[in-house]
Amino acid sequence: MDWLAILGNSVRGMLGPEAAIYALAAVGLNVQFGYTGLLNFGQVGFMLVGAYGVAVSVATFGWSLWAGVFIGVLCAVVLALILGIPTLRLRGDYLAIATIGAGEVLRYFYRSSYLEPLTGGVFGLRQFANGFFEANPYPPGRYGIGTVSFDARSLWVMTVGWGLVALACLLVALLIHSPWGRVLRSVREDELAARSLGKNVYGFKIQSLVLGGVLGALAGALLAINVQSVQPDSYNPVVTFYLYTIVILGGASRVLGPVLGAVTFWFLVTFLDSFLRQATSSGLIPSSLIEAGDVGAVRFAFVGLALILLMVFRPAGMIGNAKELRLDVR
Amino acid sequence: MSADDTAAPGTDTATASTASGPAGLEGCVPEPGCAKPDPIFTADSVVRSFGGLRAVDVAHLEVQRGTITSLIGPNGAGKSTFFNLVTGFDKPDSGQWTFQGEELTGQSAYRIARRGMVRTFQLTKALTRLTARENLMLGATGQLGERFVPAFLRFPWRAQEHEIGARADDLLERFNLAHMRDEYAGTMSGGQRKLLEMARALMVKPSMIMLDEPMAGVNPALTQSLLEHIRELRDEGMTIVLVEHDMDVVMGISDWVCVFAQGELIAEGAPDDIRRNEQVIEAYLGAHRSLPAAEDTAETDEEKHDEQS
C-alpha cells in the first residue's frame, strides 16, 4: 500500500480539470435549485448542448473555437426558453419531469443516425480543440510538487476552468446580494407571496433557468475541450445526479457551496478509486470480495454511503446554513 | 414606472376621507350592488364555477374609497374565491372589474399588485428563509436592482436600496417588529407573521389593501393591535377590504359590510343595517341567533379613543 500515491492521486483528482468543470456546472445548478428552488433535473442537457456547440462548429463546419463556445451558449439559452416557457408557469414538479426527459431526448437526438453527418452519431466527434491547446501559455513539462503534478495541457484547462469558476462565483455573489437575488430567494420560499407583491415570478424563473443553463453549457464546452472529443453517451442523467450531490454536499444556496462540494466529491471519488485499486491488487481486500474490475462501481457505492451519512449528520451540507434548514417552513 | 402610479394615492385620498367623515357612505341605500359616491373598485358579473358549483356569482359590487369594507359570509360563500379572482390569482369564467377607473380584467396577479391593489393571504405566506427586513424590502416596487444587468453593478440602485431599507425599518417599528429585524421570518410566531405580511403589503404602497382573514389564529390582544393598525391605515386614506369570520371584529371595525352566501352578494350596508337584516341572520347564522349588539362592539371604539387621548 502506497499511501502517498493514493493521497497524491486524490489531491490531483480534487484540483484537476474534471473538478473545475463539475464545479462550474454545479454553480449553475445552485442558481436554479439552491436560490430559485427550480428542480432542474436536466443540467446534463445544458452541458451537452454546450459541448456539441463547440464540437459541431469546429469539427463539422470548421468555424473558430470562440464561435463554437458562443453557439453552445446560445443553444443553452434556447433550450432554457424551450423548457421554461411551457413548464415554469406550472408547479415545480413539472419542470423536474420536463427537464429529465429533455436531457434524455437531447442525448438520443444527438446520437441519432439522422444527425450523424453533423454530430458523428454514436461515435461523436474528435480533435476539435487544437486551437485551445495551441493557445496554451505553459511550456511543455510537468508542474507541481511531488506526486501532485500536472502536465502543461491539464494545467491550461485547469487555469481556464477554475478561472471560469471564480468568475461565475463572483457573478452569482453579486447577483444574489442584490434586489434581483432577493426576488429569486422569495420565489424559492413562496411564489404566490412574491406575485402578490408585484413580482413577475415567471420572468425571474426564466432568467434563473437561463443563467444556470449557460453556466452548464460553458462547463460542457470545457469538458469537450478537455478530452478533445464528444460522445453522446457520456451525457447521461447520472451526471445531473452527481451535480445535485455536489451542490447538496457543499451546501445549497451558498455561493461557494458547489465549489467546495465539487472538490470534496472528486477527492472522495479518486481516493476511493486509488485506494480500492491498490487494496485489491495488493491482496488487502481479497478478490473473492471485490475484484479489480468492480472498483469503478464500488467506489460510487461508497460515495453514496458517505452521502447518506452526510445527510443524517449534516443535512445542510458542509457550509450550508443549518439554522436555515431548521426553520419551520410553513 | 409602477413606483410613480402607486406613490400618489395615499396622499390625495387622505384629504377626501377626512373631509366627508370616515365613510362618505351616508347616502347609500343598503341593498346588494348599490352605487357608492366614490368607488375605488367595481366588479360586474364575476362568475366562477367549479364543476357544477357556482362558487362566485357577483352581479355588481362597489367599494368606496377610504373605507374599511368587510366581506362576510359562511364558509364556502365564495369570499376568498372572489378575492382570488379579482387579484389575479384565479381566472373567472366571466366578468370584469376595474380599479381606480382602470380595467383589470384578466391581468396577471403581479400587474394588479403593481397597480396598487395588494392582498394578503389567509394562511400567512412569510418568506421563511428571508429576514423580516428582507421580507419587507422585497415589497417595494420599481426596484432598479431587480433587473438583471443593473443588479451586477452596485451604484445604480444603492441609493434606492438605502431608501427602501429606511422605509422597511419605519414599518417594522410601526408594527412592533423592530426587534425581529434581522431574524429569519421562519422564527416568527403566527401573530408576528400576520403583522409582517401586512407591513410587507404596505411596502408596495397600495391604495387598496385586501386582507384575507387577518385575525385568523391570532390571540385577542394582538387582534386589538391589528385592528388599530387597520383603522390607522384607513385614517391615512387607504381603502381596506377584509374577509373576516369573527362577527364582533367585523361589526366593530367596518364602515361597510358585504354579505356573501352561496357565491352571491345577498346584502350590503353599514354594520347596523346588517345587524337588522333578517336575510343575513338567517343565511349566515341560522334563525336562532342574533348578531352581536351595538353595545358590545362600541366598547372597543371607546378603548381606542382613550388610548389616543
PDB file of N, CA and C in Angstrom, chain B residues 63-119:
ATOM      1  N   VAL B  63     -66.675  49.267  -4.105  1.00  0.00           N
ATOM      2  CA  VAL B  63     -66.011  49.542  -2.826  1.00  0.00           C
ATOM      3  C   VAL B  63     -65.699  51.026  -2.762  1.00  0.00           C
ATOM      4  N   GLN B  64     -66.182  51.649  -1.699  1.00  0.00           N
ATOM      5  CA  GLN B  64     -65.984  53.078  -1.527  1.00  0.00           C
ATOM      6  C   GLN B  64     -64.538  53.380  -1.131  1.00  0.00           C
ATOM      7  N   ARG B  65     -63.969  54.401  -1.733  1.00  0.00           N
ATOM      8  CA  ARG B  65     -62.603  54.802  -1.434  1.00  0.00           C
ATOM      9  C   ARG B  65     -62.462  55.250   0.024  1.00  0.00           C
ATOM     10  N   GLY B  66     -61.382  54.855   0.655  1.00  0.00           N
ATOM     11  CA  GLY B  66     -61.086  55.334   2.004  1.00  0.00           C
ATOM     12  C   GLY B  66     -61.928  54.715   3.102  1.00  0.00           C
ATOM     13  N   THR B  67     -62.522  53.561   2.848  1.00  0.00           N
ATOM     14  CA  THR B  67     -63.331  52.915   3.886  1.00  0.00           C
ATOM     15  C   THR B  67     -62.748  51.559   4.243  1.00  0.00           C
ATOM     16  N   ILE B  68     -63.251  51.018   5.351  1.00  0.00           N
ATOM     17  CA  ILE B  68     -62.991  49.618   5.661  1.00  0.00           C
ATOM     18  C   ILE B  68     -64.248  48.861   5.255  1.00  0.00           C
ATOM     19  N   THR B  69     -64.112  48.033   4.236  1.00  0.00           N
ATOM     20  CA  THR B  69     -65.241  47.250   3.743  1.00  0.00           C
ATOM     21  C   THR B  69     -64.973  45.791   4.057  1.00  0.00           C
ATOM     22  N   SER B  70     -65.949  45.136   4.681  1.00  0.00           N
ATOM     23  CA  SER B  70     -65.739  43.732   5.023  1.00  0.00           C
ATOM     24  C   SER B  70     -66.591  42.838   4.161  1.00  0.00           C
ATOM     25  N   LEU B  71     -66.019  41.717   3.778  1.00  0.00           N
ATOM     26  CA  LEU B  71     -66.798  40.681   3.109  1.00  0.00           C
ATOM     27  C   LEU B  71     -67.009  39.584   4.136  1.00  0.00           C
ATOM     28  N   ILE B  72     -68.270  39.315   4.444  1.00  0.00           N
ATOM     29  CA  ILE B  72     -68.531  38.244   5.405  1.00  0.00           C
ATOM     30  C   ILE B  72     -69.453  37.214   4.760  1.00  0.00           C
ATOM     31  N   GLY B  73     -69.603  36.114   5.446  1.00  0.00           N
ATOM     32  CA  GLY B  73     -70.460  35.056   4.927  1.00  0.00           C
ATOM     33  C   GLY B  73     -70.002  33.731   5.477  1.00  0.00           C
ATOM     34  N   PRO B  74     -70.874  32.732   5.435  1.00  0.00           N
ATOM     35  CA  PRO B  74     -70.492  31.426   5.969  1.00  0.00           C
ATOM     36  C   PRO B  74     -69.368  30.797   5.150  1.00  0.00           C
ATOM     37  N   ASN B  75     -68.774  29.757   5.684  1.00  0.00           N
ATOM     38  CA  ASN B  75     -67.731  29.041   4.942  1.00  0.00           C
ATOM     39  C   ASN B  75     -68.283  28.590   3.602  1.00  0.00           C
ATOM     40  N   GLY B  76     -67.455  28.745   2.577  1.00  0.00           N
ATOM     41  CA  GLY B  76     -67.873  28.307   1.256  1.00  0.00           C
ATOM     42  C   GLY B  76     -68.797  29.285   0.560  1.00  0.00           C
ATOM     43  N   ALA B  77     -68.894  30.513   1.106  1.00  0.00           N
ATOM     44  CA  ALA B  77     -69.777  31.502   0.495  1.00  0.00           C
ATOM     45  C   ALA B  77     -69.138  32.148  -0.722  1.00  0.00           C
ATOM     46  N   GLY B  78     -67.837  31.915  -0.921  1.00  0.00           N
ATOM     47  CA  GLY B  78     -67.179  32.459  -2.102  1.00  0.00           C
ATOM     48  C   GLY B  78     -66.395  33.725  -1.863  1.00  0.00           C
ATOM     49  N   LYS B  79     -66.207  34.107  -0.594  1.00  0.00           N
ATOM     50  CA  LYS B  79     -65.481  35.346  -0.302  1.00  0.00           C
ATOM     51  C   LYS B  79     -64.034  35.261  -0.758  1.00  0.00           C
ATOM     52  N   SER B  80     -63.378  34.193  -0.323  1.00  0.00           N
ATOM     53  CA  SER B  80     -61.957  34.057  -0.663  1.00  0.00           C
ATOM     54  C   SER B  80     -61.764  33.816  -2.150  1.00  0.00           C
ATOM     55  N   THR B  81     -62.667  33.072  -2.747  1.00  0.00           N
ATOM     56  CA  THR B  81     -62.576  32.838  -4.187  1.00  0.00           C
ATOM     57  C   THR B  81     -62.715  34.155  -4.938  1.00  0.00           C
ATOM     58  N   PHE B  82     -63.647  34.987  -4.475  1.00  0.00           N
ATOM     59  CA  PHE B  82     -63.829  36.303  -5.088  1.00  0.00           C
ATOM     60  C   PHE B  82     -62.532  37.113  -4.971  1.00  0.00           C
ATOM     61  N   PHE B  83     -61.922  37.054  -3.814  1.00  0.00           N
ATOM     62  CA  PHE B  83     -60.630  37.708  -3.567  1.00  0.00           C
ATOM     63  C   PHE B  83     -59.595  37.242  -4.581  1.00  0.00           C
ATOM     64  N   ASN B  84     -59.504  35.924  -4.717  1.00  0.00           N
ATOM     65  CA  ASN B  84     -58.522  35.355  -5.636  1.00  0.00           C
ATOM     66  C   ASN B  84     -58.777  35.797  -7.069  1.00  0.00           C
ATOM     67  N   LEU B  85     -60.040  35.871  -7.429  1.00  0.00           N
ATOM     68  CA  LEU B  85     -60.383  36.239  -8.812  1.00  0.00           C
ATOM     69  C   LEU B  85     -59.957  37.662  -9.115  1.00  0.00           C
ATOM     70  N   VAL B  86     -60.350  38.583  -8.254  1.00  0.00           N
ATOM     71  CA  VAL B  86     -60.100  39.992  -8.595  1.00  0.00           C
ATOM     72  C   VAL B  86     -58.639  40.382  -8.416  1.00  0.00           C
ATOM     73  N   THR B  87     -57.874  39.576  -7.653  1.00  0.00           N
ATOM     74  CA  THR B  87     -56.451  39.897  -7.514  1.00  0.00           C
ATOM     75  C   THR B  87     -55.593  39.131  -8.517  1.00  0.00           C
ATOM     76  N   GLY B  88     -56.242  38.386  -9.404  1.00  0.00           N
ATOM     77  CA  GLY B  88     -55.498  37.729 -10.474  1.00  0.00           C
ATOM     78  C   GLY B  88     -54.917  36.389 -10.095  1.00  0.00           C
ATOM     79  N   PHE B  89     -55.283  35.849  -8.927  1.00  0.00           N
ATOM     80  CA  PHE B  89     -54.740  34.554  -8.518  1.00  0.00           C
ATOM     81  C   PHE B  89     -55.614  33.394  -9.001  1.00  0.00           C
ATOM     82  N   ASP B  90     -56.730  33.726  -9.628  1.00  0.00           N
ATOM     83  CA  ASP B  90     -57.590  32.710 -10.215  1.00  0.00           C
ATOM     84  C   ASP B  90     -58.284  33.371 -11.403  1.00  0.00           C
ATOM     85  N   LYS B  91     -58.710  32.580 -12.354  1.00  0.00           N
ATOM     86  CA  LYS B  91     -59.352  33.151 -13.541  1.00  0.00           C
ATOM     87  C   LYS B  91     -60.865  32.914 -13.482  1.00  0.00           C
ATOM     88  N   PRO B  92     -61.646  33.991 -13.649  1.00  0.00           N
ATOM     89  CA  PRO B  92     -63.096  33.818 -13.627  1.00  0.00           C
ATOM     90  C   PRO B  92     -63.599  33.265 -14.960  1.00  0.00           C
ATOM     91  N   ASP B  93     -64.791  32.664 -14.931  1.00  0.00           N
ATOM     92  CA  ASP B  93     -65.408  32.219 -16.179  1.00  0.00           C
ATOM     93  C   ASP B  93     -65.851  33.432 -16.990  1.00  0.00           C
ATOM     94  N   SER B  94     -66.344  34.431 -16.293  1.00  0.00           N
ATOM     95  CA  SER B  94     -66.720  35.664 -16.973  1.00  0.00           C
ATOM     96  C   SER B  94     -66.719  36.789 -15.956  1.00  0.00           C
ATOM     97  N   GLY B  95     -66.872  38.009 -16.455  1.00  0.00           N
ATOM     98  CA  GLY B  95     -66.940  39.143 -15.551  1.00  0.00           C
ATOM     99  C   GLY B  95     -65.821  40.133 -15.787  1.00  0.00           C
ATOM    100  N   GLN B  96     -66.026  41.372 -15.327  1.00  0.00           N
ATOM    101  CA  GLN B  96     -64.958  42.353 -15.420  1.00  0.00           C
ATOM    102  C   GLN B  96     -64.936  43.199 -14.156  1.00  0.00           C
ATOM    103  N   TRP B  97     -63.783  43.781 -13.902  1.00  0.00           N
ATOM    104  CA  TRP B  97     -63.678  44.639 -12.731  1.00  0.00           C
ATOM    105  C   TRP B  97     -62.668  45.742 -13.009  1.00  0.00           C
ATOM    106  N   THR B  98     -62.881  46.862 -12.357  1.00  0.00           N
ATOM    107  CA  THR B  98     -61.990  47.999 -12.559  1.00  0.00           C
ATOM    108  C   THR B  98     -61.475  48.463 -11.210  1.00  0.00           C
ATOM    109  N   PHE B  99     -60.301  49.068 -11.248  1.00  0.00           N
ATOM    110  CA  PHE B  99     -59.693  49.595 -10.044  1.00  0.00           C
ATOM    111  C   PHE B  99     -59.165  50.978 -10.381  1.00  0.00           C
ATOM    112  N   GLN B 100     -59.628  51.971  -9.623  1.00  0.00           N
ATOM    113  CA  GLN B 100     -59.277  53.366  -9.903  1.00  0.00           C
ATOM    114  C   GLN B 100     -59.550  53.708 -11.370  1.00  0.00           C
ATOM    115  N   GLY B 101     -60.687  53.218 -11.847  1.00  0.00           N
ATOM    116  CA  GLY B 101     -61.099  53.549 -13.202  1.00  0.00           C
ATOM    117  C   GLY B 101     -60.423  52.759 -14.300  1.00  0.00           C
ATOM    118  N   GLU B 102     -59.447  51.907 -13.933  1.00  0.00           N
ATOM    119  CA  GLU B 102     -58.747  51.147 -14.956  1.00  0.00           C
ATOM    120  C   GLU B 102     -59.250  49.716 -14.983  1.00  0.00           C
ATOM    121  N   GLU B 103     -59.407  49.200 -16.180  1.00  0.00           N
ATOM    122  CA  GLU B 103     -59.856  47.824 -16.354  1.00  0.00           C
ATOM    123  C   GLU B 103     -58.750  46.863 -15.898  1.00  0.00           C
ATOM    124  N   LEU B 104     -59.095  45.936 -15.019  1.00  0.00           N
ATOM    125  CA  LEU B 104     -58.092  44.980 -14.534  1.00  0.00           C
ATOM    126  C   LEU B 104     -58.382  43.557 -14.986  1.00  0.00           C
ATOM    127  N   THR B 105     -59.520  43.371 -15.652  1.00  0.00           N
ATOM    128  CA  THR B 105     -59.941  42.021 -16.024  1.00  0.00           C
ATOM    129  C   THR B 105     -58.840  41.260 -16.740  1.00  0.00           C
ATOM    130  N   GLY B 106     -58.562  40.058 -16.278  1.00  0.00           N
ATOM    131  CA  GLY B 106     -57.626  39.172 -16.958  1.00  0.00           C
ATOM    132  C   GLY B 106     -56.162  39.538 -16.782  1.00  0.00           C
ATOM    133  N   GLN B 107     -55.871  40.563 -15.984  1.00  0.00           N
ATOM    134  CA  GLN B 107     -54.471  40.922 -15.770  1.00  0.00           C
ATOM    135  C   GLN B 107     -53.822  39.928 -14.810  1.00  0.00           C
ATOM    136  N   SER B 108     -52.523  39.752 -14.964  1.00  0.00           N
ATOM    137  CA  SER B 108     -51.846  38.817 -14.070  1.00  0.00           C
ATOM    138  C   SER B 108     -51.682  39.443 -12.680  1.00  0.00           C
ATOM    139  N   ALA B 109     -51.521  38.560 -11.706  1.00  0.00           N
ATOM    140  CA  ALA B 109     -51.526  38.976 -10.302  1.00  0.00           C
ATOM    141  C   ALA B 109     -50.486  40.058 -10.025  1.00  0.00           C
ATOM    142  N   TYR B 110     -49.296  39.900 -10.606  1.00  0.00           N
ATOM    143  CA  TYR B 110     -48.251  40.861 -10.258  1.00  0.00           C
ATOM    144  C   TYR B 110     -48.539  42.256 -10.834  1.00  0.00           C
ATOM    145  N   ARG B 111     -49.212  42.285 -11.987  1.00  0.00           N
ATOM    146  CA  ARG B 111     -49.566  43.598 -12.548  1.00  0.00           C
ATOM    147  C   ARG B 111     -50.642  44.281 -11.702  1.00  0.00           C
ATOM    148  N   ILE B 112     -51.579  43.479 -11.224  1.00  0.00           N
ATOM    149  CA  ILE B 112     -52.631  44.038 -10.384  1.00  0.00           C
ATOM    150  C   ILE B 112     -52.011  44.607  -9.105  1.00  0.00           C
ATOM    151  N   ALA B 113     -51.059  43.876  -8.536  1.00  0.00           N
ATOM    152  CA  ALA B 113     -50.393  44.360  -7.327  1.00  0.00           C
ATOM    153  C   ALA B 113     -49.675  45.674  -7.604  1.00  0.00           C
ATOM    154  N   ARG B 114     -49.023  45.758  -8.759  1.00  0.00           N
ATOM    155  CA  ARG B 114     -48.289  46.987  -9.087  1.00  0.00           C
ATOM    156  C   ARG B 114     -49.213  48.173  -9.289  1.00  0.00           C
ATOM    157  N   ARG B 115     -50.462  47.895  -9.678  1.00  0.00           N
ATOM    158  CA  ARG B 115     -51.422  48.981  -9.835  1.00  0.00           C
ATOM    159  C   ARG B 115     -51.845  49.563  -8.489  1.00  0.00           C
ATOM    160  N   GLY B 116     -51.500  48.869  -7.413  1.00  0.00           N
ATOM    161  CA  GLY B 116     -51.815  49.402  -6.089  1.00  0.00           C
ATOM    162  C   GLY B 116     -52.933  48.663  -5.385  1.00  0.00           C
ATOM    163  N   MET B 117     -53.243  47.455  -5.856  1.00  0.00           N
ATOM    164  CA  MET B 117     -54.261  46.644  -5.204  1.00  0.00           C
ATOM    165  C   MET B 117     -53.548  45.401  -4.692  1.00  0.00           C
ATOM    166  N   VAL B 118     -53.241  45.412  -3.401  1.00  0.00           N
ATOM    167  CA  VAL B 118     -52.375  44.375  -2.849  1.00  0.00           C
ATOM    168  C   VAL B 118     -53.141  43.533  -1.845  1.00  0.00           C
ATOM    169  N   ARG B 119     -52.876  42.253  -1.864  1.00  0.00           N
ATOM    170  CA  ARG B 119     -53.605  41.352  -0.992  1.00  0.00           C
ATOM    171  C   ARG B 119     -52.662  40.644  -0.017  1.00  0.00           C
TER     172      ARG B 119
END
